[in-house]
């Protein structure tokens, strides 16, 4: 059976590469006298967070991404109202990737390149990374964003100790002040006068991108027992987040906190539609006939085991899935239960497929049925009114090739993600109000991007993969243009909270498109 590949990465890539640059009557420099710091002191700005703070993009950290991180963009604007020098632990190159003892431990960044199928797709840029994590940088650094960090990692001693890998963080190994220093301690040692804190994304993101294969640790207050793909208990998050803000406020006169976006609004989960099983009339008829046969055979198996006919037919009827010409939803694997003994079903409207799903496999039956000559023989036996042997029944059932749990988010997993996100965000907003901090609803911002897009002078940013201008090629992290939009939203909140007049940035000055071609630098 053949299926059309409905994902066309490059259909409108050129649109994403056009940088719209609206003109202004006066430059920032010409209006220096109009900008004031208000009630905030921007002289020593320190940013804490994870990959979104570090400037991670295209599934890697690299110099250009760091230079376009939202904290670096903010620091440039703060310089007009008394902001001081802003330092970052820059990588060695624009390839991305990491080395440990000369061995590569992190892949290079993604670019769009033409694969074996002839379709443009995200591909690691060729080359060997040059950033060796054991070559510790001399700080301090104003950008304390650590890719991969969860909320409790910011206060974990030894998180930058190379001897503790893999539980330690290779990015923090590069720039921690000492082997046992925490991220928060290194930030506090700088006595920040202003801070930003955007943390909590990874406390639920890792669960989401694993397809919900982790554990929701609600009720478990000991994060040292968590797995890497688990959801953090909301009380653990509340405790560590509150303590981090309180500690930062010991020296800072002001600051800004951001809540966390719902990861299911990102391009990572909205590029491959769950109804991309596109069939012609003949294919739809064949698949419908196959699943009808599965249903009938399974009913017979149940009755042979002593299950009453009415009950057997009712239980087996869930597998008589029908297909139509055109788009159809994929089949997914689910846990085997008494209610679903064969362990598969068709996806529902709200369920999501991840960006990295194997496109070639989808075209060859993954997510539906892989019809082999042996399966065709069993179907022929059934069409002739014969009774297949137990071995032949297994051959028939095993042809179902549902999407693996790691490639999808089902309804229950989506609910867990949304519930945890809401709990974390309630804490962030409450802490912001308690301390009189500027607060940015990044969740609403990303919802807006996903629901029609955000207009800026000269263009629009949407969540469309590769062409929308918001998300980089990993589908999770932002483009420079996306980070510029975040920076502007922060500036709006800071100006409103502290009566400052920090100038906004021109979003059109920042690139919103992907790098293309195997030689892209």
Coordinates of C-alpha atoms in Angstrom, one line a residue, residues 8-448:
X8 CA 5.8 19.6 2.0
X9 CA 8.5 21.4 4.0
X10 CA 9.6 23.8 1.3
X11 CA 6.4 24.9 -0.3
X12 CA 6.7 28.5 0.9
X13 CA 10.2 28.6 2.4
X14 CA 11.0 31.7 0.4
X15 CA 8.4 33.6 2.3
X16 CA 10.1 32.8 5.6
X17 CA 13.4 34.1 4.3
X18 CA 12.1 37.6 3.4
X19 CA 13.1 40.0 6.1
X20 CA 10.6 42.8 6.2
X21 CA 12.2 46.0 7.4
X22 CA 9.8 48.8 8.1
X23 CA 11.3 52.3 8.2
X24 CA 11.2 54.7 11.1
X25 CA 11.5 58.4 11.0
X26 CA 14.1 58.5 13.8
X27 CA 16.6 55.8 14.8
X28 CA 17.0 54.8 18.4
X29 CA 20.3 56.8 18.6
X30 CA 18.5 59.9 17.5
X31 CA 16.0 59.6 20.4
X32 CA 18.4 58.7 23.2
X33 CA 17.0 61.6 25.4
X34 CA 13.5 60.1 25.3
X35 CA 14.4 56.8 26.9
X36 CA 14.5 56.4 30.7
X37 CA 14.9 53.5 33.1
X38 CA 12.0 54.6 35.3
X39 CA 12.0 52.7 38.6
X40 CA 14.3 49.9 37.4
X41 CA 18.1 49.6 37.5
X42 CA 19.3 47.9 34.4
X43 CA 23.0 48.4 35.1
X44 CA 23.6 44.7 35.8
X45 CA 21.1 42.5 34.0
X46 CA 21.3 38.7 34.6
X47 CA 19.1 36.2 32.8
X48 CA 18.3 32.8 34.2
X49 CA 16.5 30.0 32.3
X50 CA 16.9 27.1 30.0
X51 CA 17.4 26.7 26.2
X52 CA 14.9 29.5 25.4
X53 CA 17.1 31.9 27.4
X54 CA 20.4 30.6 26.0
X55 CA 19.3 31.2 22.4
X56 CA 19.0 27.6 21.4
X57 CA 17.6 27.1 17.9
X58 CA 17.6 24.4 15.2
X59 CA 18.2 21.8 17.9
X60 CA 21.6 23.2 18.9
X61 CA 23.4 26.1 20.6
X62 CA 25.6 28.1 18.3
X63 CA 27.1 31.6 18.2
X64 CA 24.5 33.2 15.9
X65 CA 21.7 31.8 18.0
X66 CA 23.2 33.1 21.2
X67 CA 23.7 36.5 19.7
X68 CA 20.0 36.6 18.9
X69 CA 18.9 35.3 22.2
X70 CA 16.1 37.3 23.8
X71 CA 18.3 38.3 26.8
X72 CA 21.0 39.7 24.4
X73 CA 18.4 41.6 22.5
X74 CA 17.0 43.0 25.7
X75 CA 20.5 44.0 26.9
X76 CA 21.0 45.9 23.7
X77 CA 17.8 47.8 24.4
X78 CA 18.6 48.3 28.1
X79 CA 21.9 49.9 27.1
X80 CA 19.8 53.0 26.1
X81 CA 18.5 53.3 29.7
X82 CA 21.6 52.6 31.7
X83 CA 22.2 49.0 31.0
X84 CA 25.7 47.7 31.3
X85 CA 27.8 45.1 29.6
X86 CA 26.1 41.8 28.9
X87 CA 28.3 38.7 28.5
X88 CA 27.4 35.2 27.2
X89 CA 29.2 31.9 27.3
X90 CA 29.5 31.8 23.5
X91 CA 30.1 28.5 21.7
X92 CA 33.2 28.1 19.5
X93 CA 31.4 28.0 16.2
X94 CA 28.1 28.2 14.3
X95 CA 28.0 24.4 13.7
X96 CA 26.6 23.7 17.2
X97 CA 27.2 20.4 18.9
X98 CA 29.5 19.5 21.8
X99 CA 32.7 17.5 22.4
X100 CA 33.7 15.6 25.5
X101 CA 37.4 14.6 25.5
X102 CA 37.3 15.0 21.7
X103 CA 34.3 12.8 21.3
X104 CA 31.1 14.2 19.9
X105 CA 28.2 14.1 22.4
X106 CA 25.8 16.6 20.9
X107 CA 24.7 16.8 17.2
X108 CA 25.2 19.9 15.0
X109 CA 22.4 22.3 14.2
X110 CA 19.7 21.6 11.7
X111 CA 19.4 23.0 8.2
X112 CA 17.0 22.3 5.4
X113 CA 18.5 20.0 2.8
X114 CA 17.1 17.6 0.2
X115 CA 17.1 14.0 1.4
X116 CA 17.1 10.7 -0.4
X117 CA 13.3 11.0 -1.0
X118 CA 13.9 14.2 -2.9
X119 CA 11.9 16.2 -0.3
X120 CA 13.6 19.0 1.7
X121 CA 13.8 18.0 5.3
X122 CA 15.7 19.1 8.5
X123 CA 19.3 17.6 8.4
X124 CA 22.3 18.1 10.6
X125 CA 24.7 20.5 9.0
X126 CA 27.9 18.6 8.0
X127 CA 31.0 19.2 10.1
X128 CA 32.6 18.3 13.4
X129 CA 31.8 20.5 16.5
X130 CA 34.7 22.4 18.0
X131 CA 33.2 23.2 21.4
X132 CA 35.0 21.0 24.0
X133 CA 33.0 21.2 27.3
X134 CA 36.0 20.5 29.5
X135 CA 37.6 23.8 28.3
X136 CA 35.9 25.8 31.1
X137 CA 35.2 29.4 30.3
X138 CA 36.1 32.3 32.7
X139 CA 33.0 34.1 33.8
X140 CA 30.9 35.5 35.2
X141 CA 28.2 35.5 32.5
X142 CA 25.1 37.6 32.4
X143 CA 23.3 35.0 30.3
X144 CA 22.8 32.0 32.7
X145 CA 20.5 30.1 30.3
X146 CA 21.3 26.4 30.5
X147 CA 19.8 24.2 27.7
X148 CA 17.9 21.3 29.1
X149 CA 17.6 22.7 32.7
X150 CA 14.4 22.0 34.6
X151 CA 13.3 24.3 37.5
X152 CA 15.0 22.3 40.2
X153 CA 18.3 22.0 38.2
X154 CA 19.0 25.7 38.8
X155 CA 19.6 24.9 42.5
X156 CA 21.3 21.5 42.1
X157 CA 24.9 21.3 43.3
X158 CA 27.2 19.5 40.9
X159 CA 25.0 20.2 37.9
X160 CA 28.1 21.6 36.2
X161 CA 30.5 18.8 37.3
X162 CA 31.7 16.8 34.3
X163 CA 32.2 13.8 36.6
X164 CA 28.4 13.7 37.2
X165 CA 27.5 13.2 33.5
X166 CA 25.0 12.2 32.3
X167 CA 23.0 13.6 35.2
X168 CA 25.0 16.8 35.0
X169 CA 24.5 19.3 32.2
X170 CA 27.3 19.6 29.6
X171 CA 26.4 23.2 28.7
X172 CA 26.7 24.3 32.3
X173 CA 30.0 22.3 32.6
X174 CA 31.4 24.8 30.2
X175 CA 30.8 27.9 32.3
X176 CA 30.1 27.1 35.9
X177 CA 32.4 28.9 38.4
X178 CA 33.2 25.7 40.2
X179 CA 32.3 22.0 40.0
X180 CA 29.7 22.2 42.8
X181 CA 28.3 25.7 42.1
X182 CA 24.6 25.9 41.2
X183 CA 23.2 28.0 38.4
X184 CA 21.4 30.2 40.9
X185 CA 24.6 30.7 43.0
X186 CA 26.6 31.8 40.0
X187 CA 23.8 34.3 39.1
X188 CA 23.5 35.6 42.6
X189 CA 27.3 36.1 42.9
X190 CA 27.0 38.8 40.3
X191 CA 24.6 40.9 42.4
X192 CA 22.1 41.5 39.6
X193 CA 20.2 44.8 39.7
X194 CA 17.7 43.4 37.2
X195 CA 16.9 39.8 36.3
X196 CA 14.7 37.7 33.9
X197 CA 13.6 34.2 34.8
X198 CA 12.0 31.9 32.3
X199 CA 12.1 28.4 33.7
X200 CA 9.7 25.5 33.8
X201 CA 9.4 24.6 30.1
X202 CA 11.5 21.5 30.4
X203 CA 9.6 20.4 33.5
X204 CA 6.8 19.3 31.1
X205 CA 8.5 19.6 27.7
X206 CA 10.7 16.5 28.0
X207 CA 7.5 14.4 28.8
X208 CA 5.8 15.8 25.7
X209 CA 8.6 15.3 23.2
X210 CA 9.1 11.8 24.5
X211 CA 5.5 11.0 23.5
X212 CA 4.5 10.8 27.1
X213 CA 6.8 7.9 27.9
X214 CA 7.8 9.5 31.1
X215 CA 6.0 9.6 34.4
X216 CA 3.8 12.3 35.8
X217 CA 5.4 12.7 39.2
X218 CA 2.5 14.5 40.9
X219 CA 2.7 13.7 44.6
X220 CA 6.5 12.9 44.5
X221 CA 8.3 15.7 46.3
X222 CA 11.8 14.3 45.7
X223 CA 13.1 15.4 42.2
X224 CA 16.3 13.4 42.7
X225 CA 14.1 10.3 41.9
X226 CA 12.7 11.7 38.7
X227 CA 13.5 10.3 35.3
X228 CA 14.6 12.7 32.5
X229 CA 11.2 12.6 30.7
X230 CA 9.0 13.0 33.8
X231 CA 6.6 15.8 34.7
X232 CA 7.7 17.8 37.8
X233 CA 5.3 17.8 40.7
X234 CA 3.6 21.2 40.9
X235 CA 4.5 21.7 44.5
X236 CA 8.2 21.0 43.8
X237 CA 8.0 23.6 41.0
X238 CA 6.3 26.1 43.3
X239 CA 8.8 25.8 46.0
X240 CA 11.9 26.1 43.8
X241 CA 10.5 28.9 41.7
X242 CA 9.5 31.0 44.7
X243 CA 12.8 30.5 46.4
X244 CA 14.7 31.5 43.2
X245 CA 12.8 34.7 42.8
X246 CA 13.2 35.6 46.5
X247 CA 16.9 35.0 46.3
X248 CA 17.2 37.2 43.2
X249 CA 15.3 40.0 44.8
X250 CA 17.9 40.3 47.5
X251 CA 20.0 42.4 45.1
X252 CA 17.7 43.2 42.2
X253 CA 15.5 46.3 42.2
X254 CA 13.3 44.8 39.5
X255 CA 12.8 41.8 37.3
X256 CA 10.6 40.0 34.8
X257 CA 9.3 36.5 34.9
X258 CA 7.6 34.6 32.0
X259 CA 5.2 31.8 32.2
X260 CA 5.6 28.7 30.0
X261 CA 3.9 28.1 26.7
X262 CA 1.8 25.0 26.1
X263 CA 4.2 22.8 24.2
X264 CA 1.3 21.3 22.1
X265 CA 1.0 24.7 20.4
X266 CA 4.4 24.4 18.8
X267 CA 5.3 23.4 15.3
X268 CA 6.7 20.2 16.7
X269 CA 3.2 18.9 17.2
X270 CA 1.4 20.6 14.3
X271 CA 3.5 19.9 11.2
X272 CA 2.5 16.3 10.7
X273 CA -1.3 16.1 10.8
X274 CA -2.9 13.0 12.2
X275 CA -5.1 12.7 9.2
X276 CA -2.2 12.5 6.7
X277 CA -3.0 8.9 5.7
X278 CA -4.1 9.9 2.2
X279 CA -5.7 7.1 0.3
X280 CA -7.2 6.6 -3.2
X281 CA -10.5 4.8 -3.5
X282 CA -8.9 1.4 -4.1
X283 CA -6.6 1.8 -1.0
X284 CA -9.5 2.9 1.2
X285 CA -11.5 -0.2 0.1
X286 CA -8.6 -2.5 0.7
X287 CA -7.9 -1.2 4.2
X288 CA -11.5 -1.3 5.2
X289 CA -11.7 -4.9 4.0
X290 CA -8.6 -5.8 6.0
X291 CA -9.9 -4.3 9.3
X292 CA -13.3 -6.0 8.7
X293 CA -11.4 -9.3 8.4
X294 CA -9.5 -8.6 11.6
X295 CA -12.8 -7.9 13.4
X296 CA -14.5 -11.0 12.2
X297 CA -11.5 -13.3 12.9
X298 CA -11.0 -11.8 16.4
X299 CA -14.7 -12.4 17.2
X300 CA -14.2 -16.0 16.2
X301 CA -11.1 -16.3 18.4
X302 CA -13.0 -14.9 21.3
X303 CA -15.9 -17.3 20.8
X304 CA -13.5 -20.2 20.6
X305 CA -12.3 -19.1 24.0
X306 CA -15.8 -19.3 25.5
X307 CA -16.8 -15.7 25.2
X308 CA -20.6 -15.4 24.3
X309 CA -21.2 -14.5 20.7
X310 CA -22.9 -11.2 21.4
X311 CA -20.1 -10.1 23.7
X312 CA -17.4 -11.3 21.3
X313 CA -18.9 -9.5 18.3
X314 CA -19.3 -6.3 20.4
X315 CA -15.7 -6.3 21.6
X316 CA -14.3 -7.1 18.1
X317 CA -16.4 -4.5 16.4
X318 CA -13.9 -1.7 17.5
X319 CA -11.4 -3.1 15.0
X320 CA -13.8 -2.8 12.0
X321 CA -12.3 0.6 11.1
X322 CA -13.5 2.1 7.9
X323 CA -11.5 4.3 5.6
X324 CA -12.4 6.8 2.9
X325 CA -10.9 8.2 -0.2
X326 CA -8.7 11.2 0.8
X327 CA -7.3 12.0 4.3
X328 CA -7.7 9.5 7.1
X329 CA -6.4 9.4 10.6
X330 CA -3.5 7.1 11.4
X331 CA -3.6 4.0 13.6
X332 CA -1.7 4.1 16.9
X333 CA -0.6 1.4 19.3
X334 CA -2.1 1.6 22.8
X335 CA -1.7 -0.6 25.9
X336 CA -3.4 -3.9 25.7
X337 CA -6.4 -4.0 28.1
X338 CA -9.5 -6.0 28.5
X339 CA -11.4 -3.3 26.6
X340 CA -8.8 -3.2 23.8
X341 CA -7.2 -6.7 23.7
X342 CA -5.4 -6.1 20.4
X343 CA -3.8 -2.9 21.5
X344 CA -4.5 -0.5 18.6
X345 CA -7.0 2.1 17.6
X346 CA -7.5 5.0 15.2
X347 CA -6.4 8.4 16.4
X348 CA -8.9 11.0 17.5
X349 CA -9.2 14.5 16.2
X350 CA -7.3 16.1 19.1
X351 CA -4.3 13.7 19.3
X352 CA -0.9 14.8 17.9
X353 CA 2.0 13.4 15.9
X354 CA 5.5 14.5 16.5
X355 CA 7.7 16.3 14.0
X356 CA 10.5 13.7 13.9
X357 CA 8.2 10.8 12.9
X358 CA 9.8 8.7 10.1
X359 CA 8.2 10.1 6.9
X360 CA 9.5 7.3 4.8
X361 CA 8.0 4.7 7.2
X362 CA 4.6 6.6 7.0
X363 CA 4.7 6.1 3.2
X364 CA 5.3 2.4 3.7
X365 CA 2.5 1.5 6.0
X366 CA 3.7 2.8 9.4
X367 CA 0.6 4.1 11.1
X368 CA -1.7 1.8 9.2
X369 CA -1.0 -1.7 7.8
X370 CA 2.0 -3.4 6.2
X371 CA 0.5 -5.9 3.7
X372 CA 3.0 -8.6 2.9
X373 CA 2.5 -11.6 0.6
X374 CA 1.9 -13.8 3.7
X375 CA -0.9 -11.4 4.8
X376 CA -2.4 -11.5 1.4
X377 CA -2.4 -15.3 1.6
X378 CA -4.4 -15.2 4.8
X379 CA -6.8 -12.7 3.4
X380 CA -7.3 -15.0 0.4
X381 CA -8.1 -17.9 2.7
X382 CA -10.8 -15.7 4.4
X383 CA -12.3 -14.6 1.1
X384 CA -12.7 -18.2 0.0
X385 CA -14.5 -19.0 3.2
X386 CA -11.7 -20.9 4.8
X387 CA -10.6 -20.8 8.4
X388 CA -7.0 -19.6 9.1
X389 CA -4.8 -21.5 11.5
X390 CA -3.6 -19.8 14.7
X391 CA -0.3 -19.0 13.1
X392 CA -2.1 -17.4 10.2
X393 CA -4.3 -15.4 12.6
X394 CA -1.2 -14.0 14.2
X395 CA 0.2 -13.1 10.7
X396 CA -3.1 -11.2 10.0
X397 CA -3.1 -9.3 13.3
X398 CA 0.6 -8.5 13.2
X399 CA 0.2 -6.6 9.9
X400 CA -1.2 -3.7 11.9
X401 CA 1.7 -1.2 12.2
X402 CA 0.4 1.5 14.6
X403 CA 2.4 4.6 15.5
X404 CA 4.5 4.0 18.5
X405 CA 3.8 5.8 21.8
X406 CA 7.0 7.8 21.4
X407 CA 5.7 9.3 18.2
X408 CA 2.4 10.6 19.4
X409 CA 0.6 12.3 22.2
X410 CA -2.8 10.8 23.0
X411 CA -5.7 12.5 24.7
X412 CA -4.7 11.5 28.2
X413 CA -1.1 12.6 27.8
X414 CA -2.2 16.0 26.4
X415 CA -4.5 16.5 29.4
X416 CA -1.6 15.8 31.8
X417 CA 0.6 18.3 29.9
X418 CA -2.1 21.0 30.0
X419 CA -2.8 20.4 33.7
X420 CA 0.8 20.6 34.7
X421 CA 1.4 23.7 32.5
X422 CA -1.6 25.5 34.1
X423 CA -0.3 24.7 37.6
X424 CA 3.2 25.9 36.8
X425 CA 1.8 29.1 35.3
X426 CA -0.4 29.8 38.2
X427 CA 2.6 29.7 40.5
X428 CA 4.6 32.0 38.2
X429 CA 1.9 34.6 38.0
X430 CA 1.3 34.5 41.8
X431 CA 5.0 35.0 42.5
X432 CA 5.2 37.8 40.1
X433 CA 2.3 39.6 41.8
X434 CA 3.7 39.0 45.3
X435 CA 7.0 40.6 44.4
X436 CA 5.6 43.3 42.1
X437 CA 7.6 41.9 39.1
X438 CA 6.9 42.5 35.4
X439 CA 5.1 39.4 34.1
X440 CA 4.8 38.1 30.5
X441 CA 2.1 35.7 29.5
X442 CA 4.3 33.7 27.0
X443 CA 1.6 31.1 26.9
X444 CA -0.9 33.5 25.4
X445 CA 1.8 34.9 23.1
X446 CA 2.5 31.4 21.6
X447 CA -1.3 30.7 21.5
X448 CA -1.6 33.8 19.4

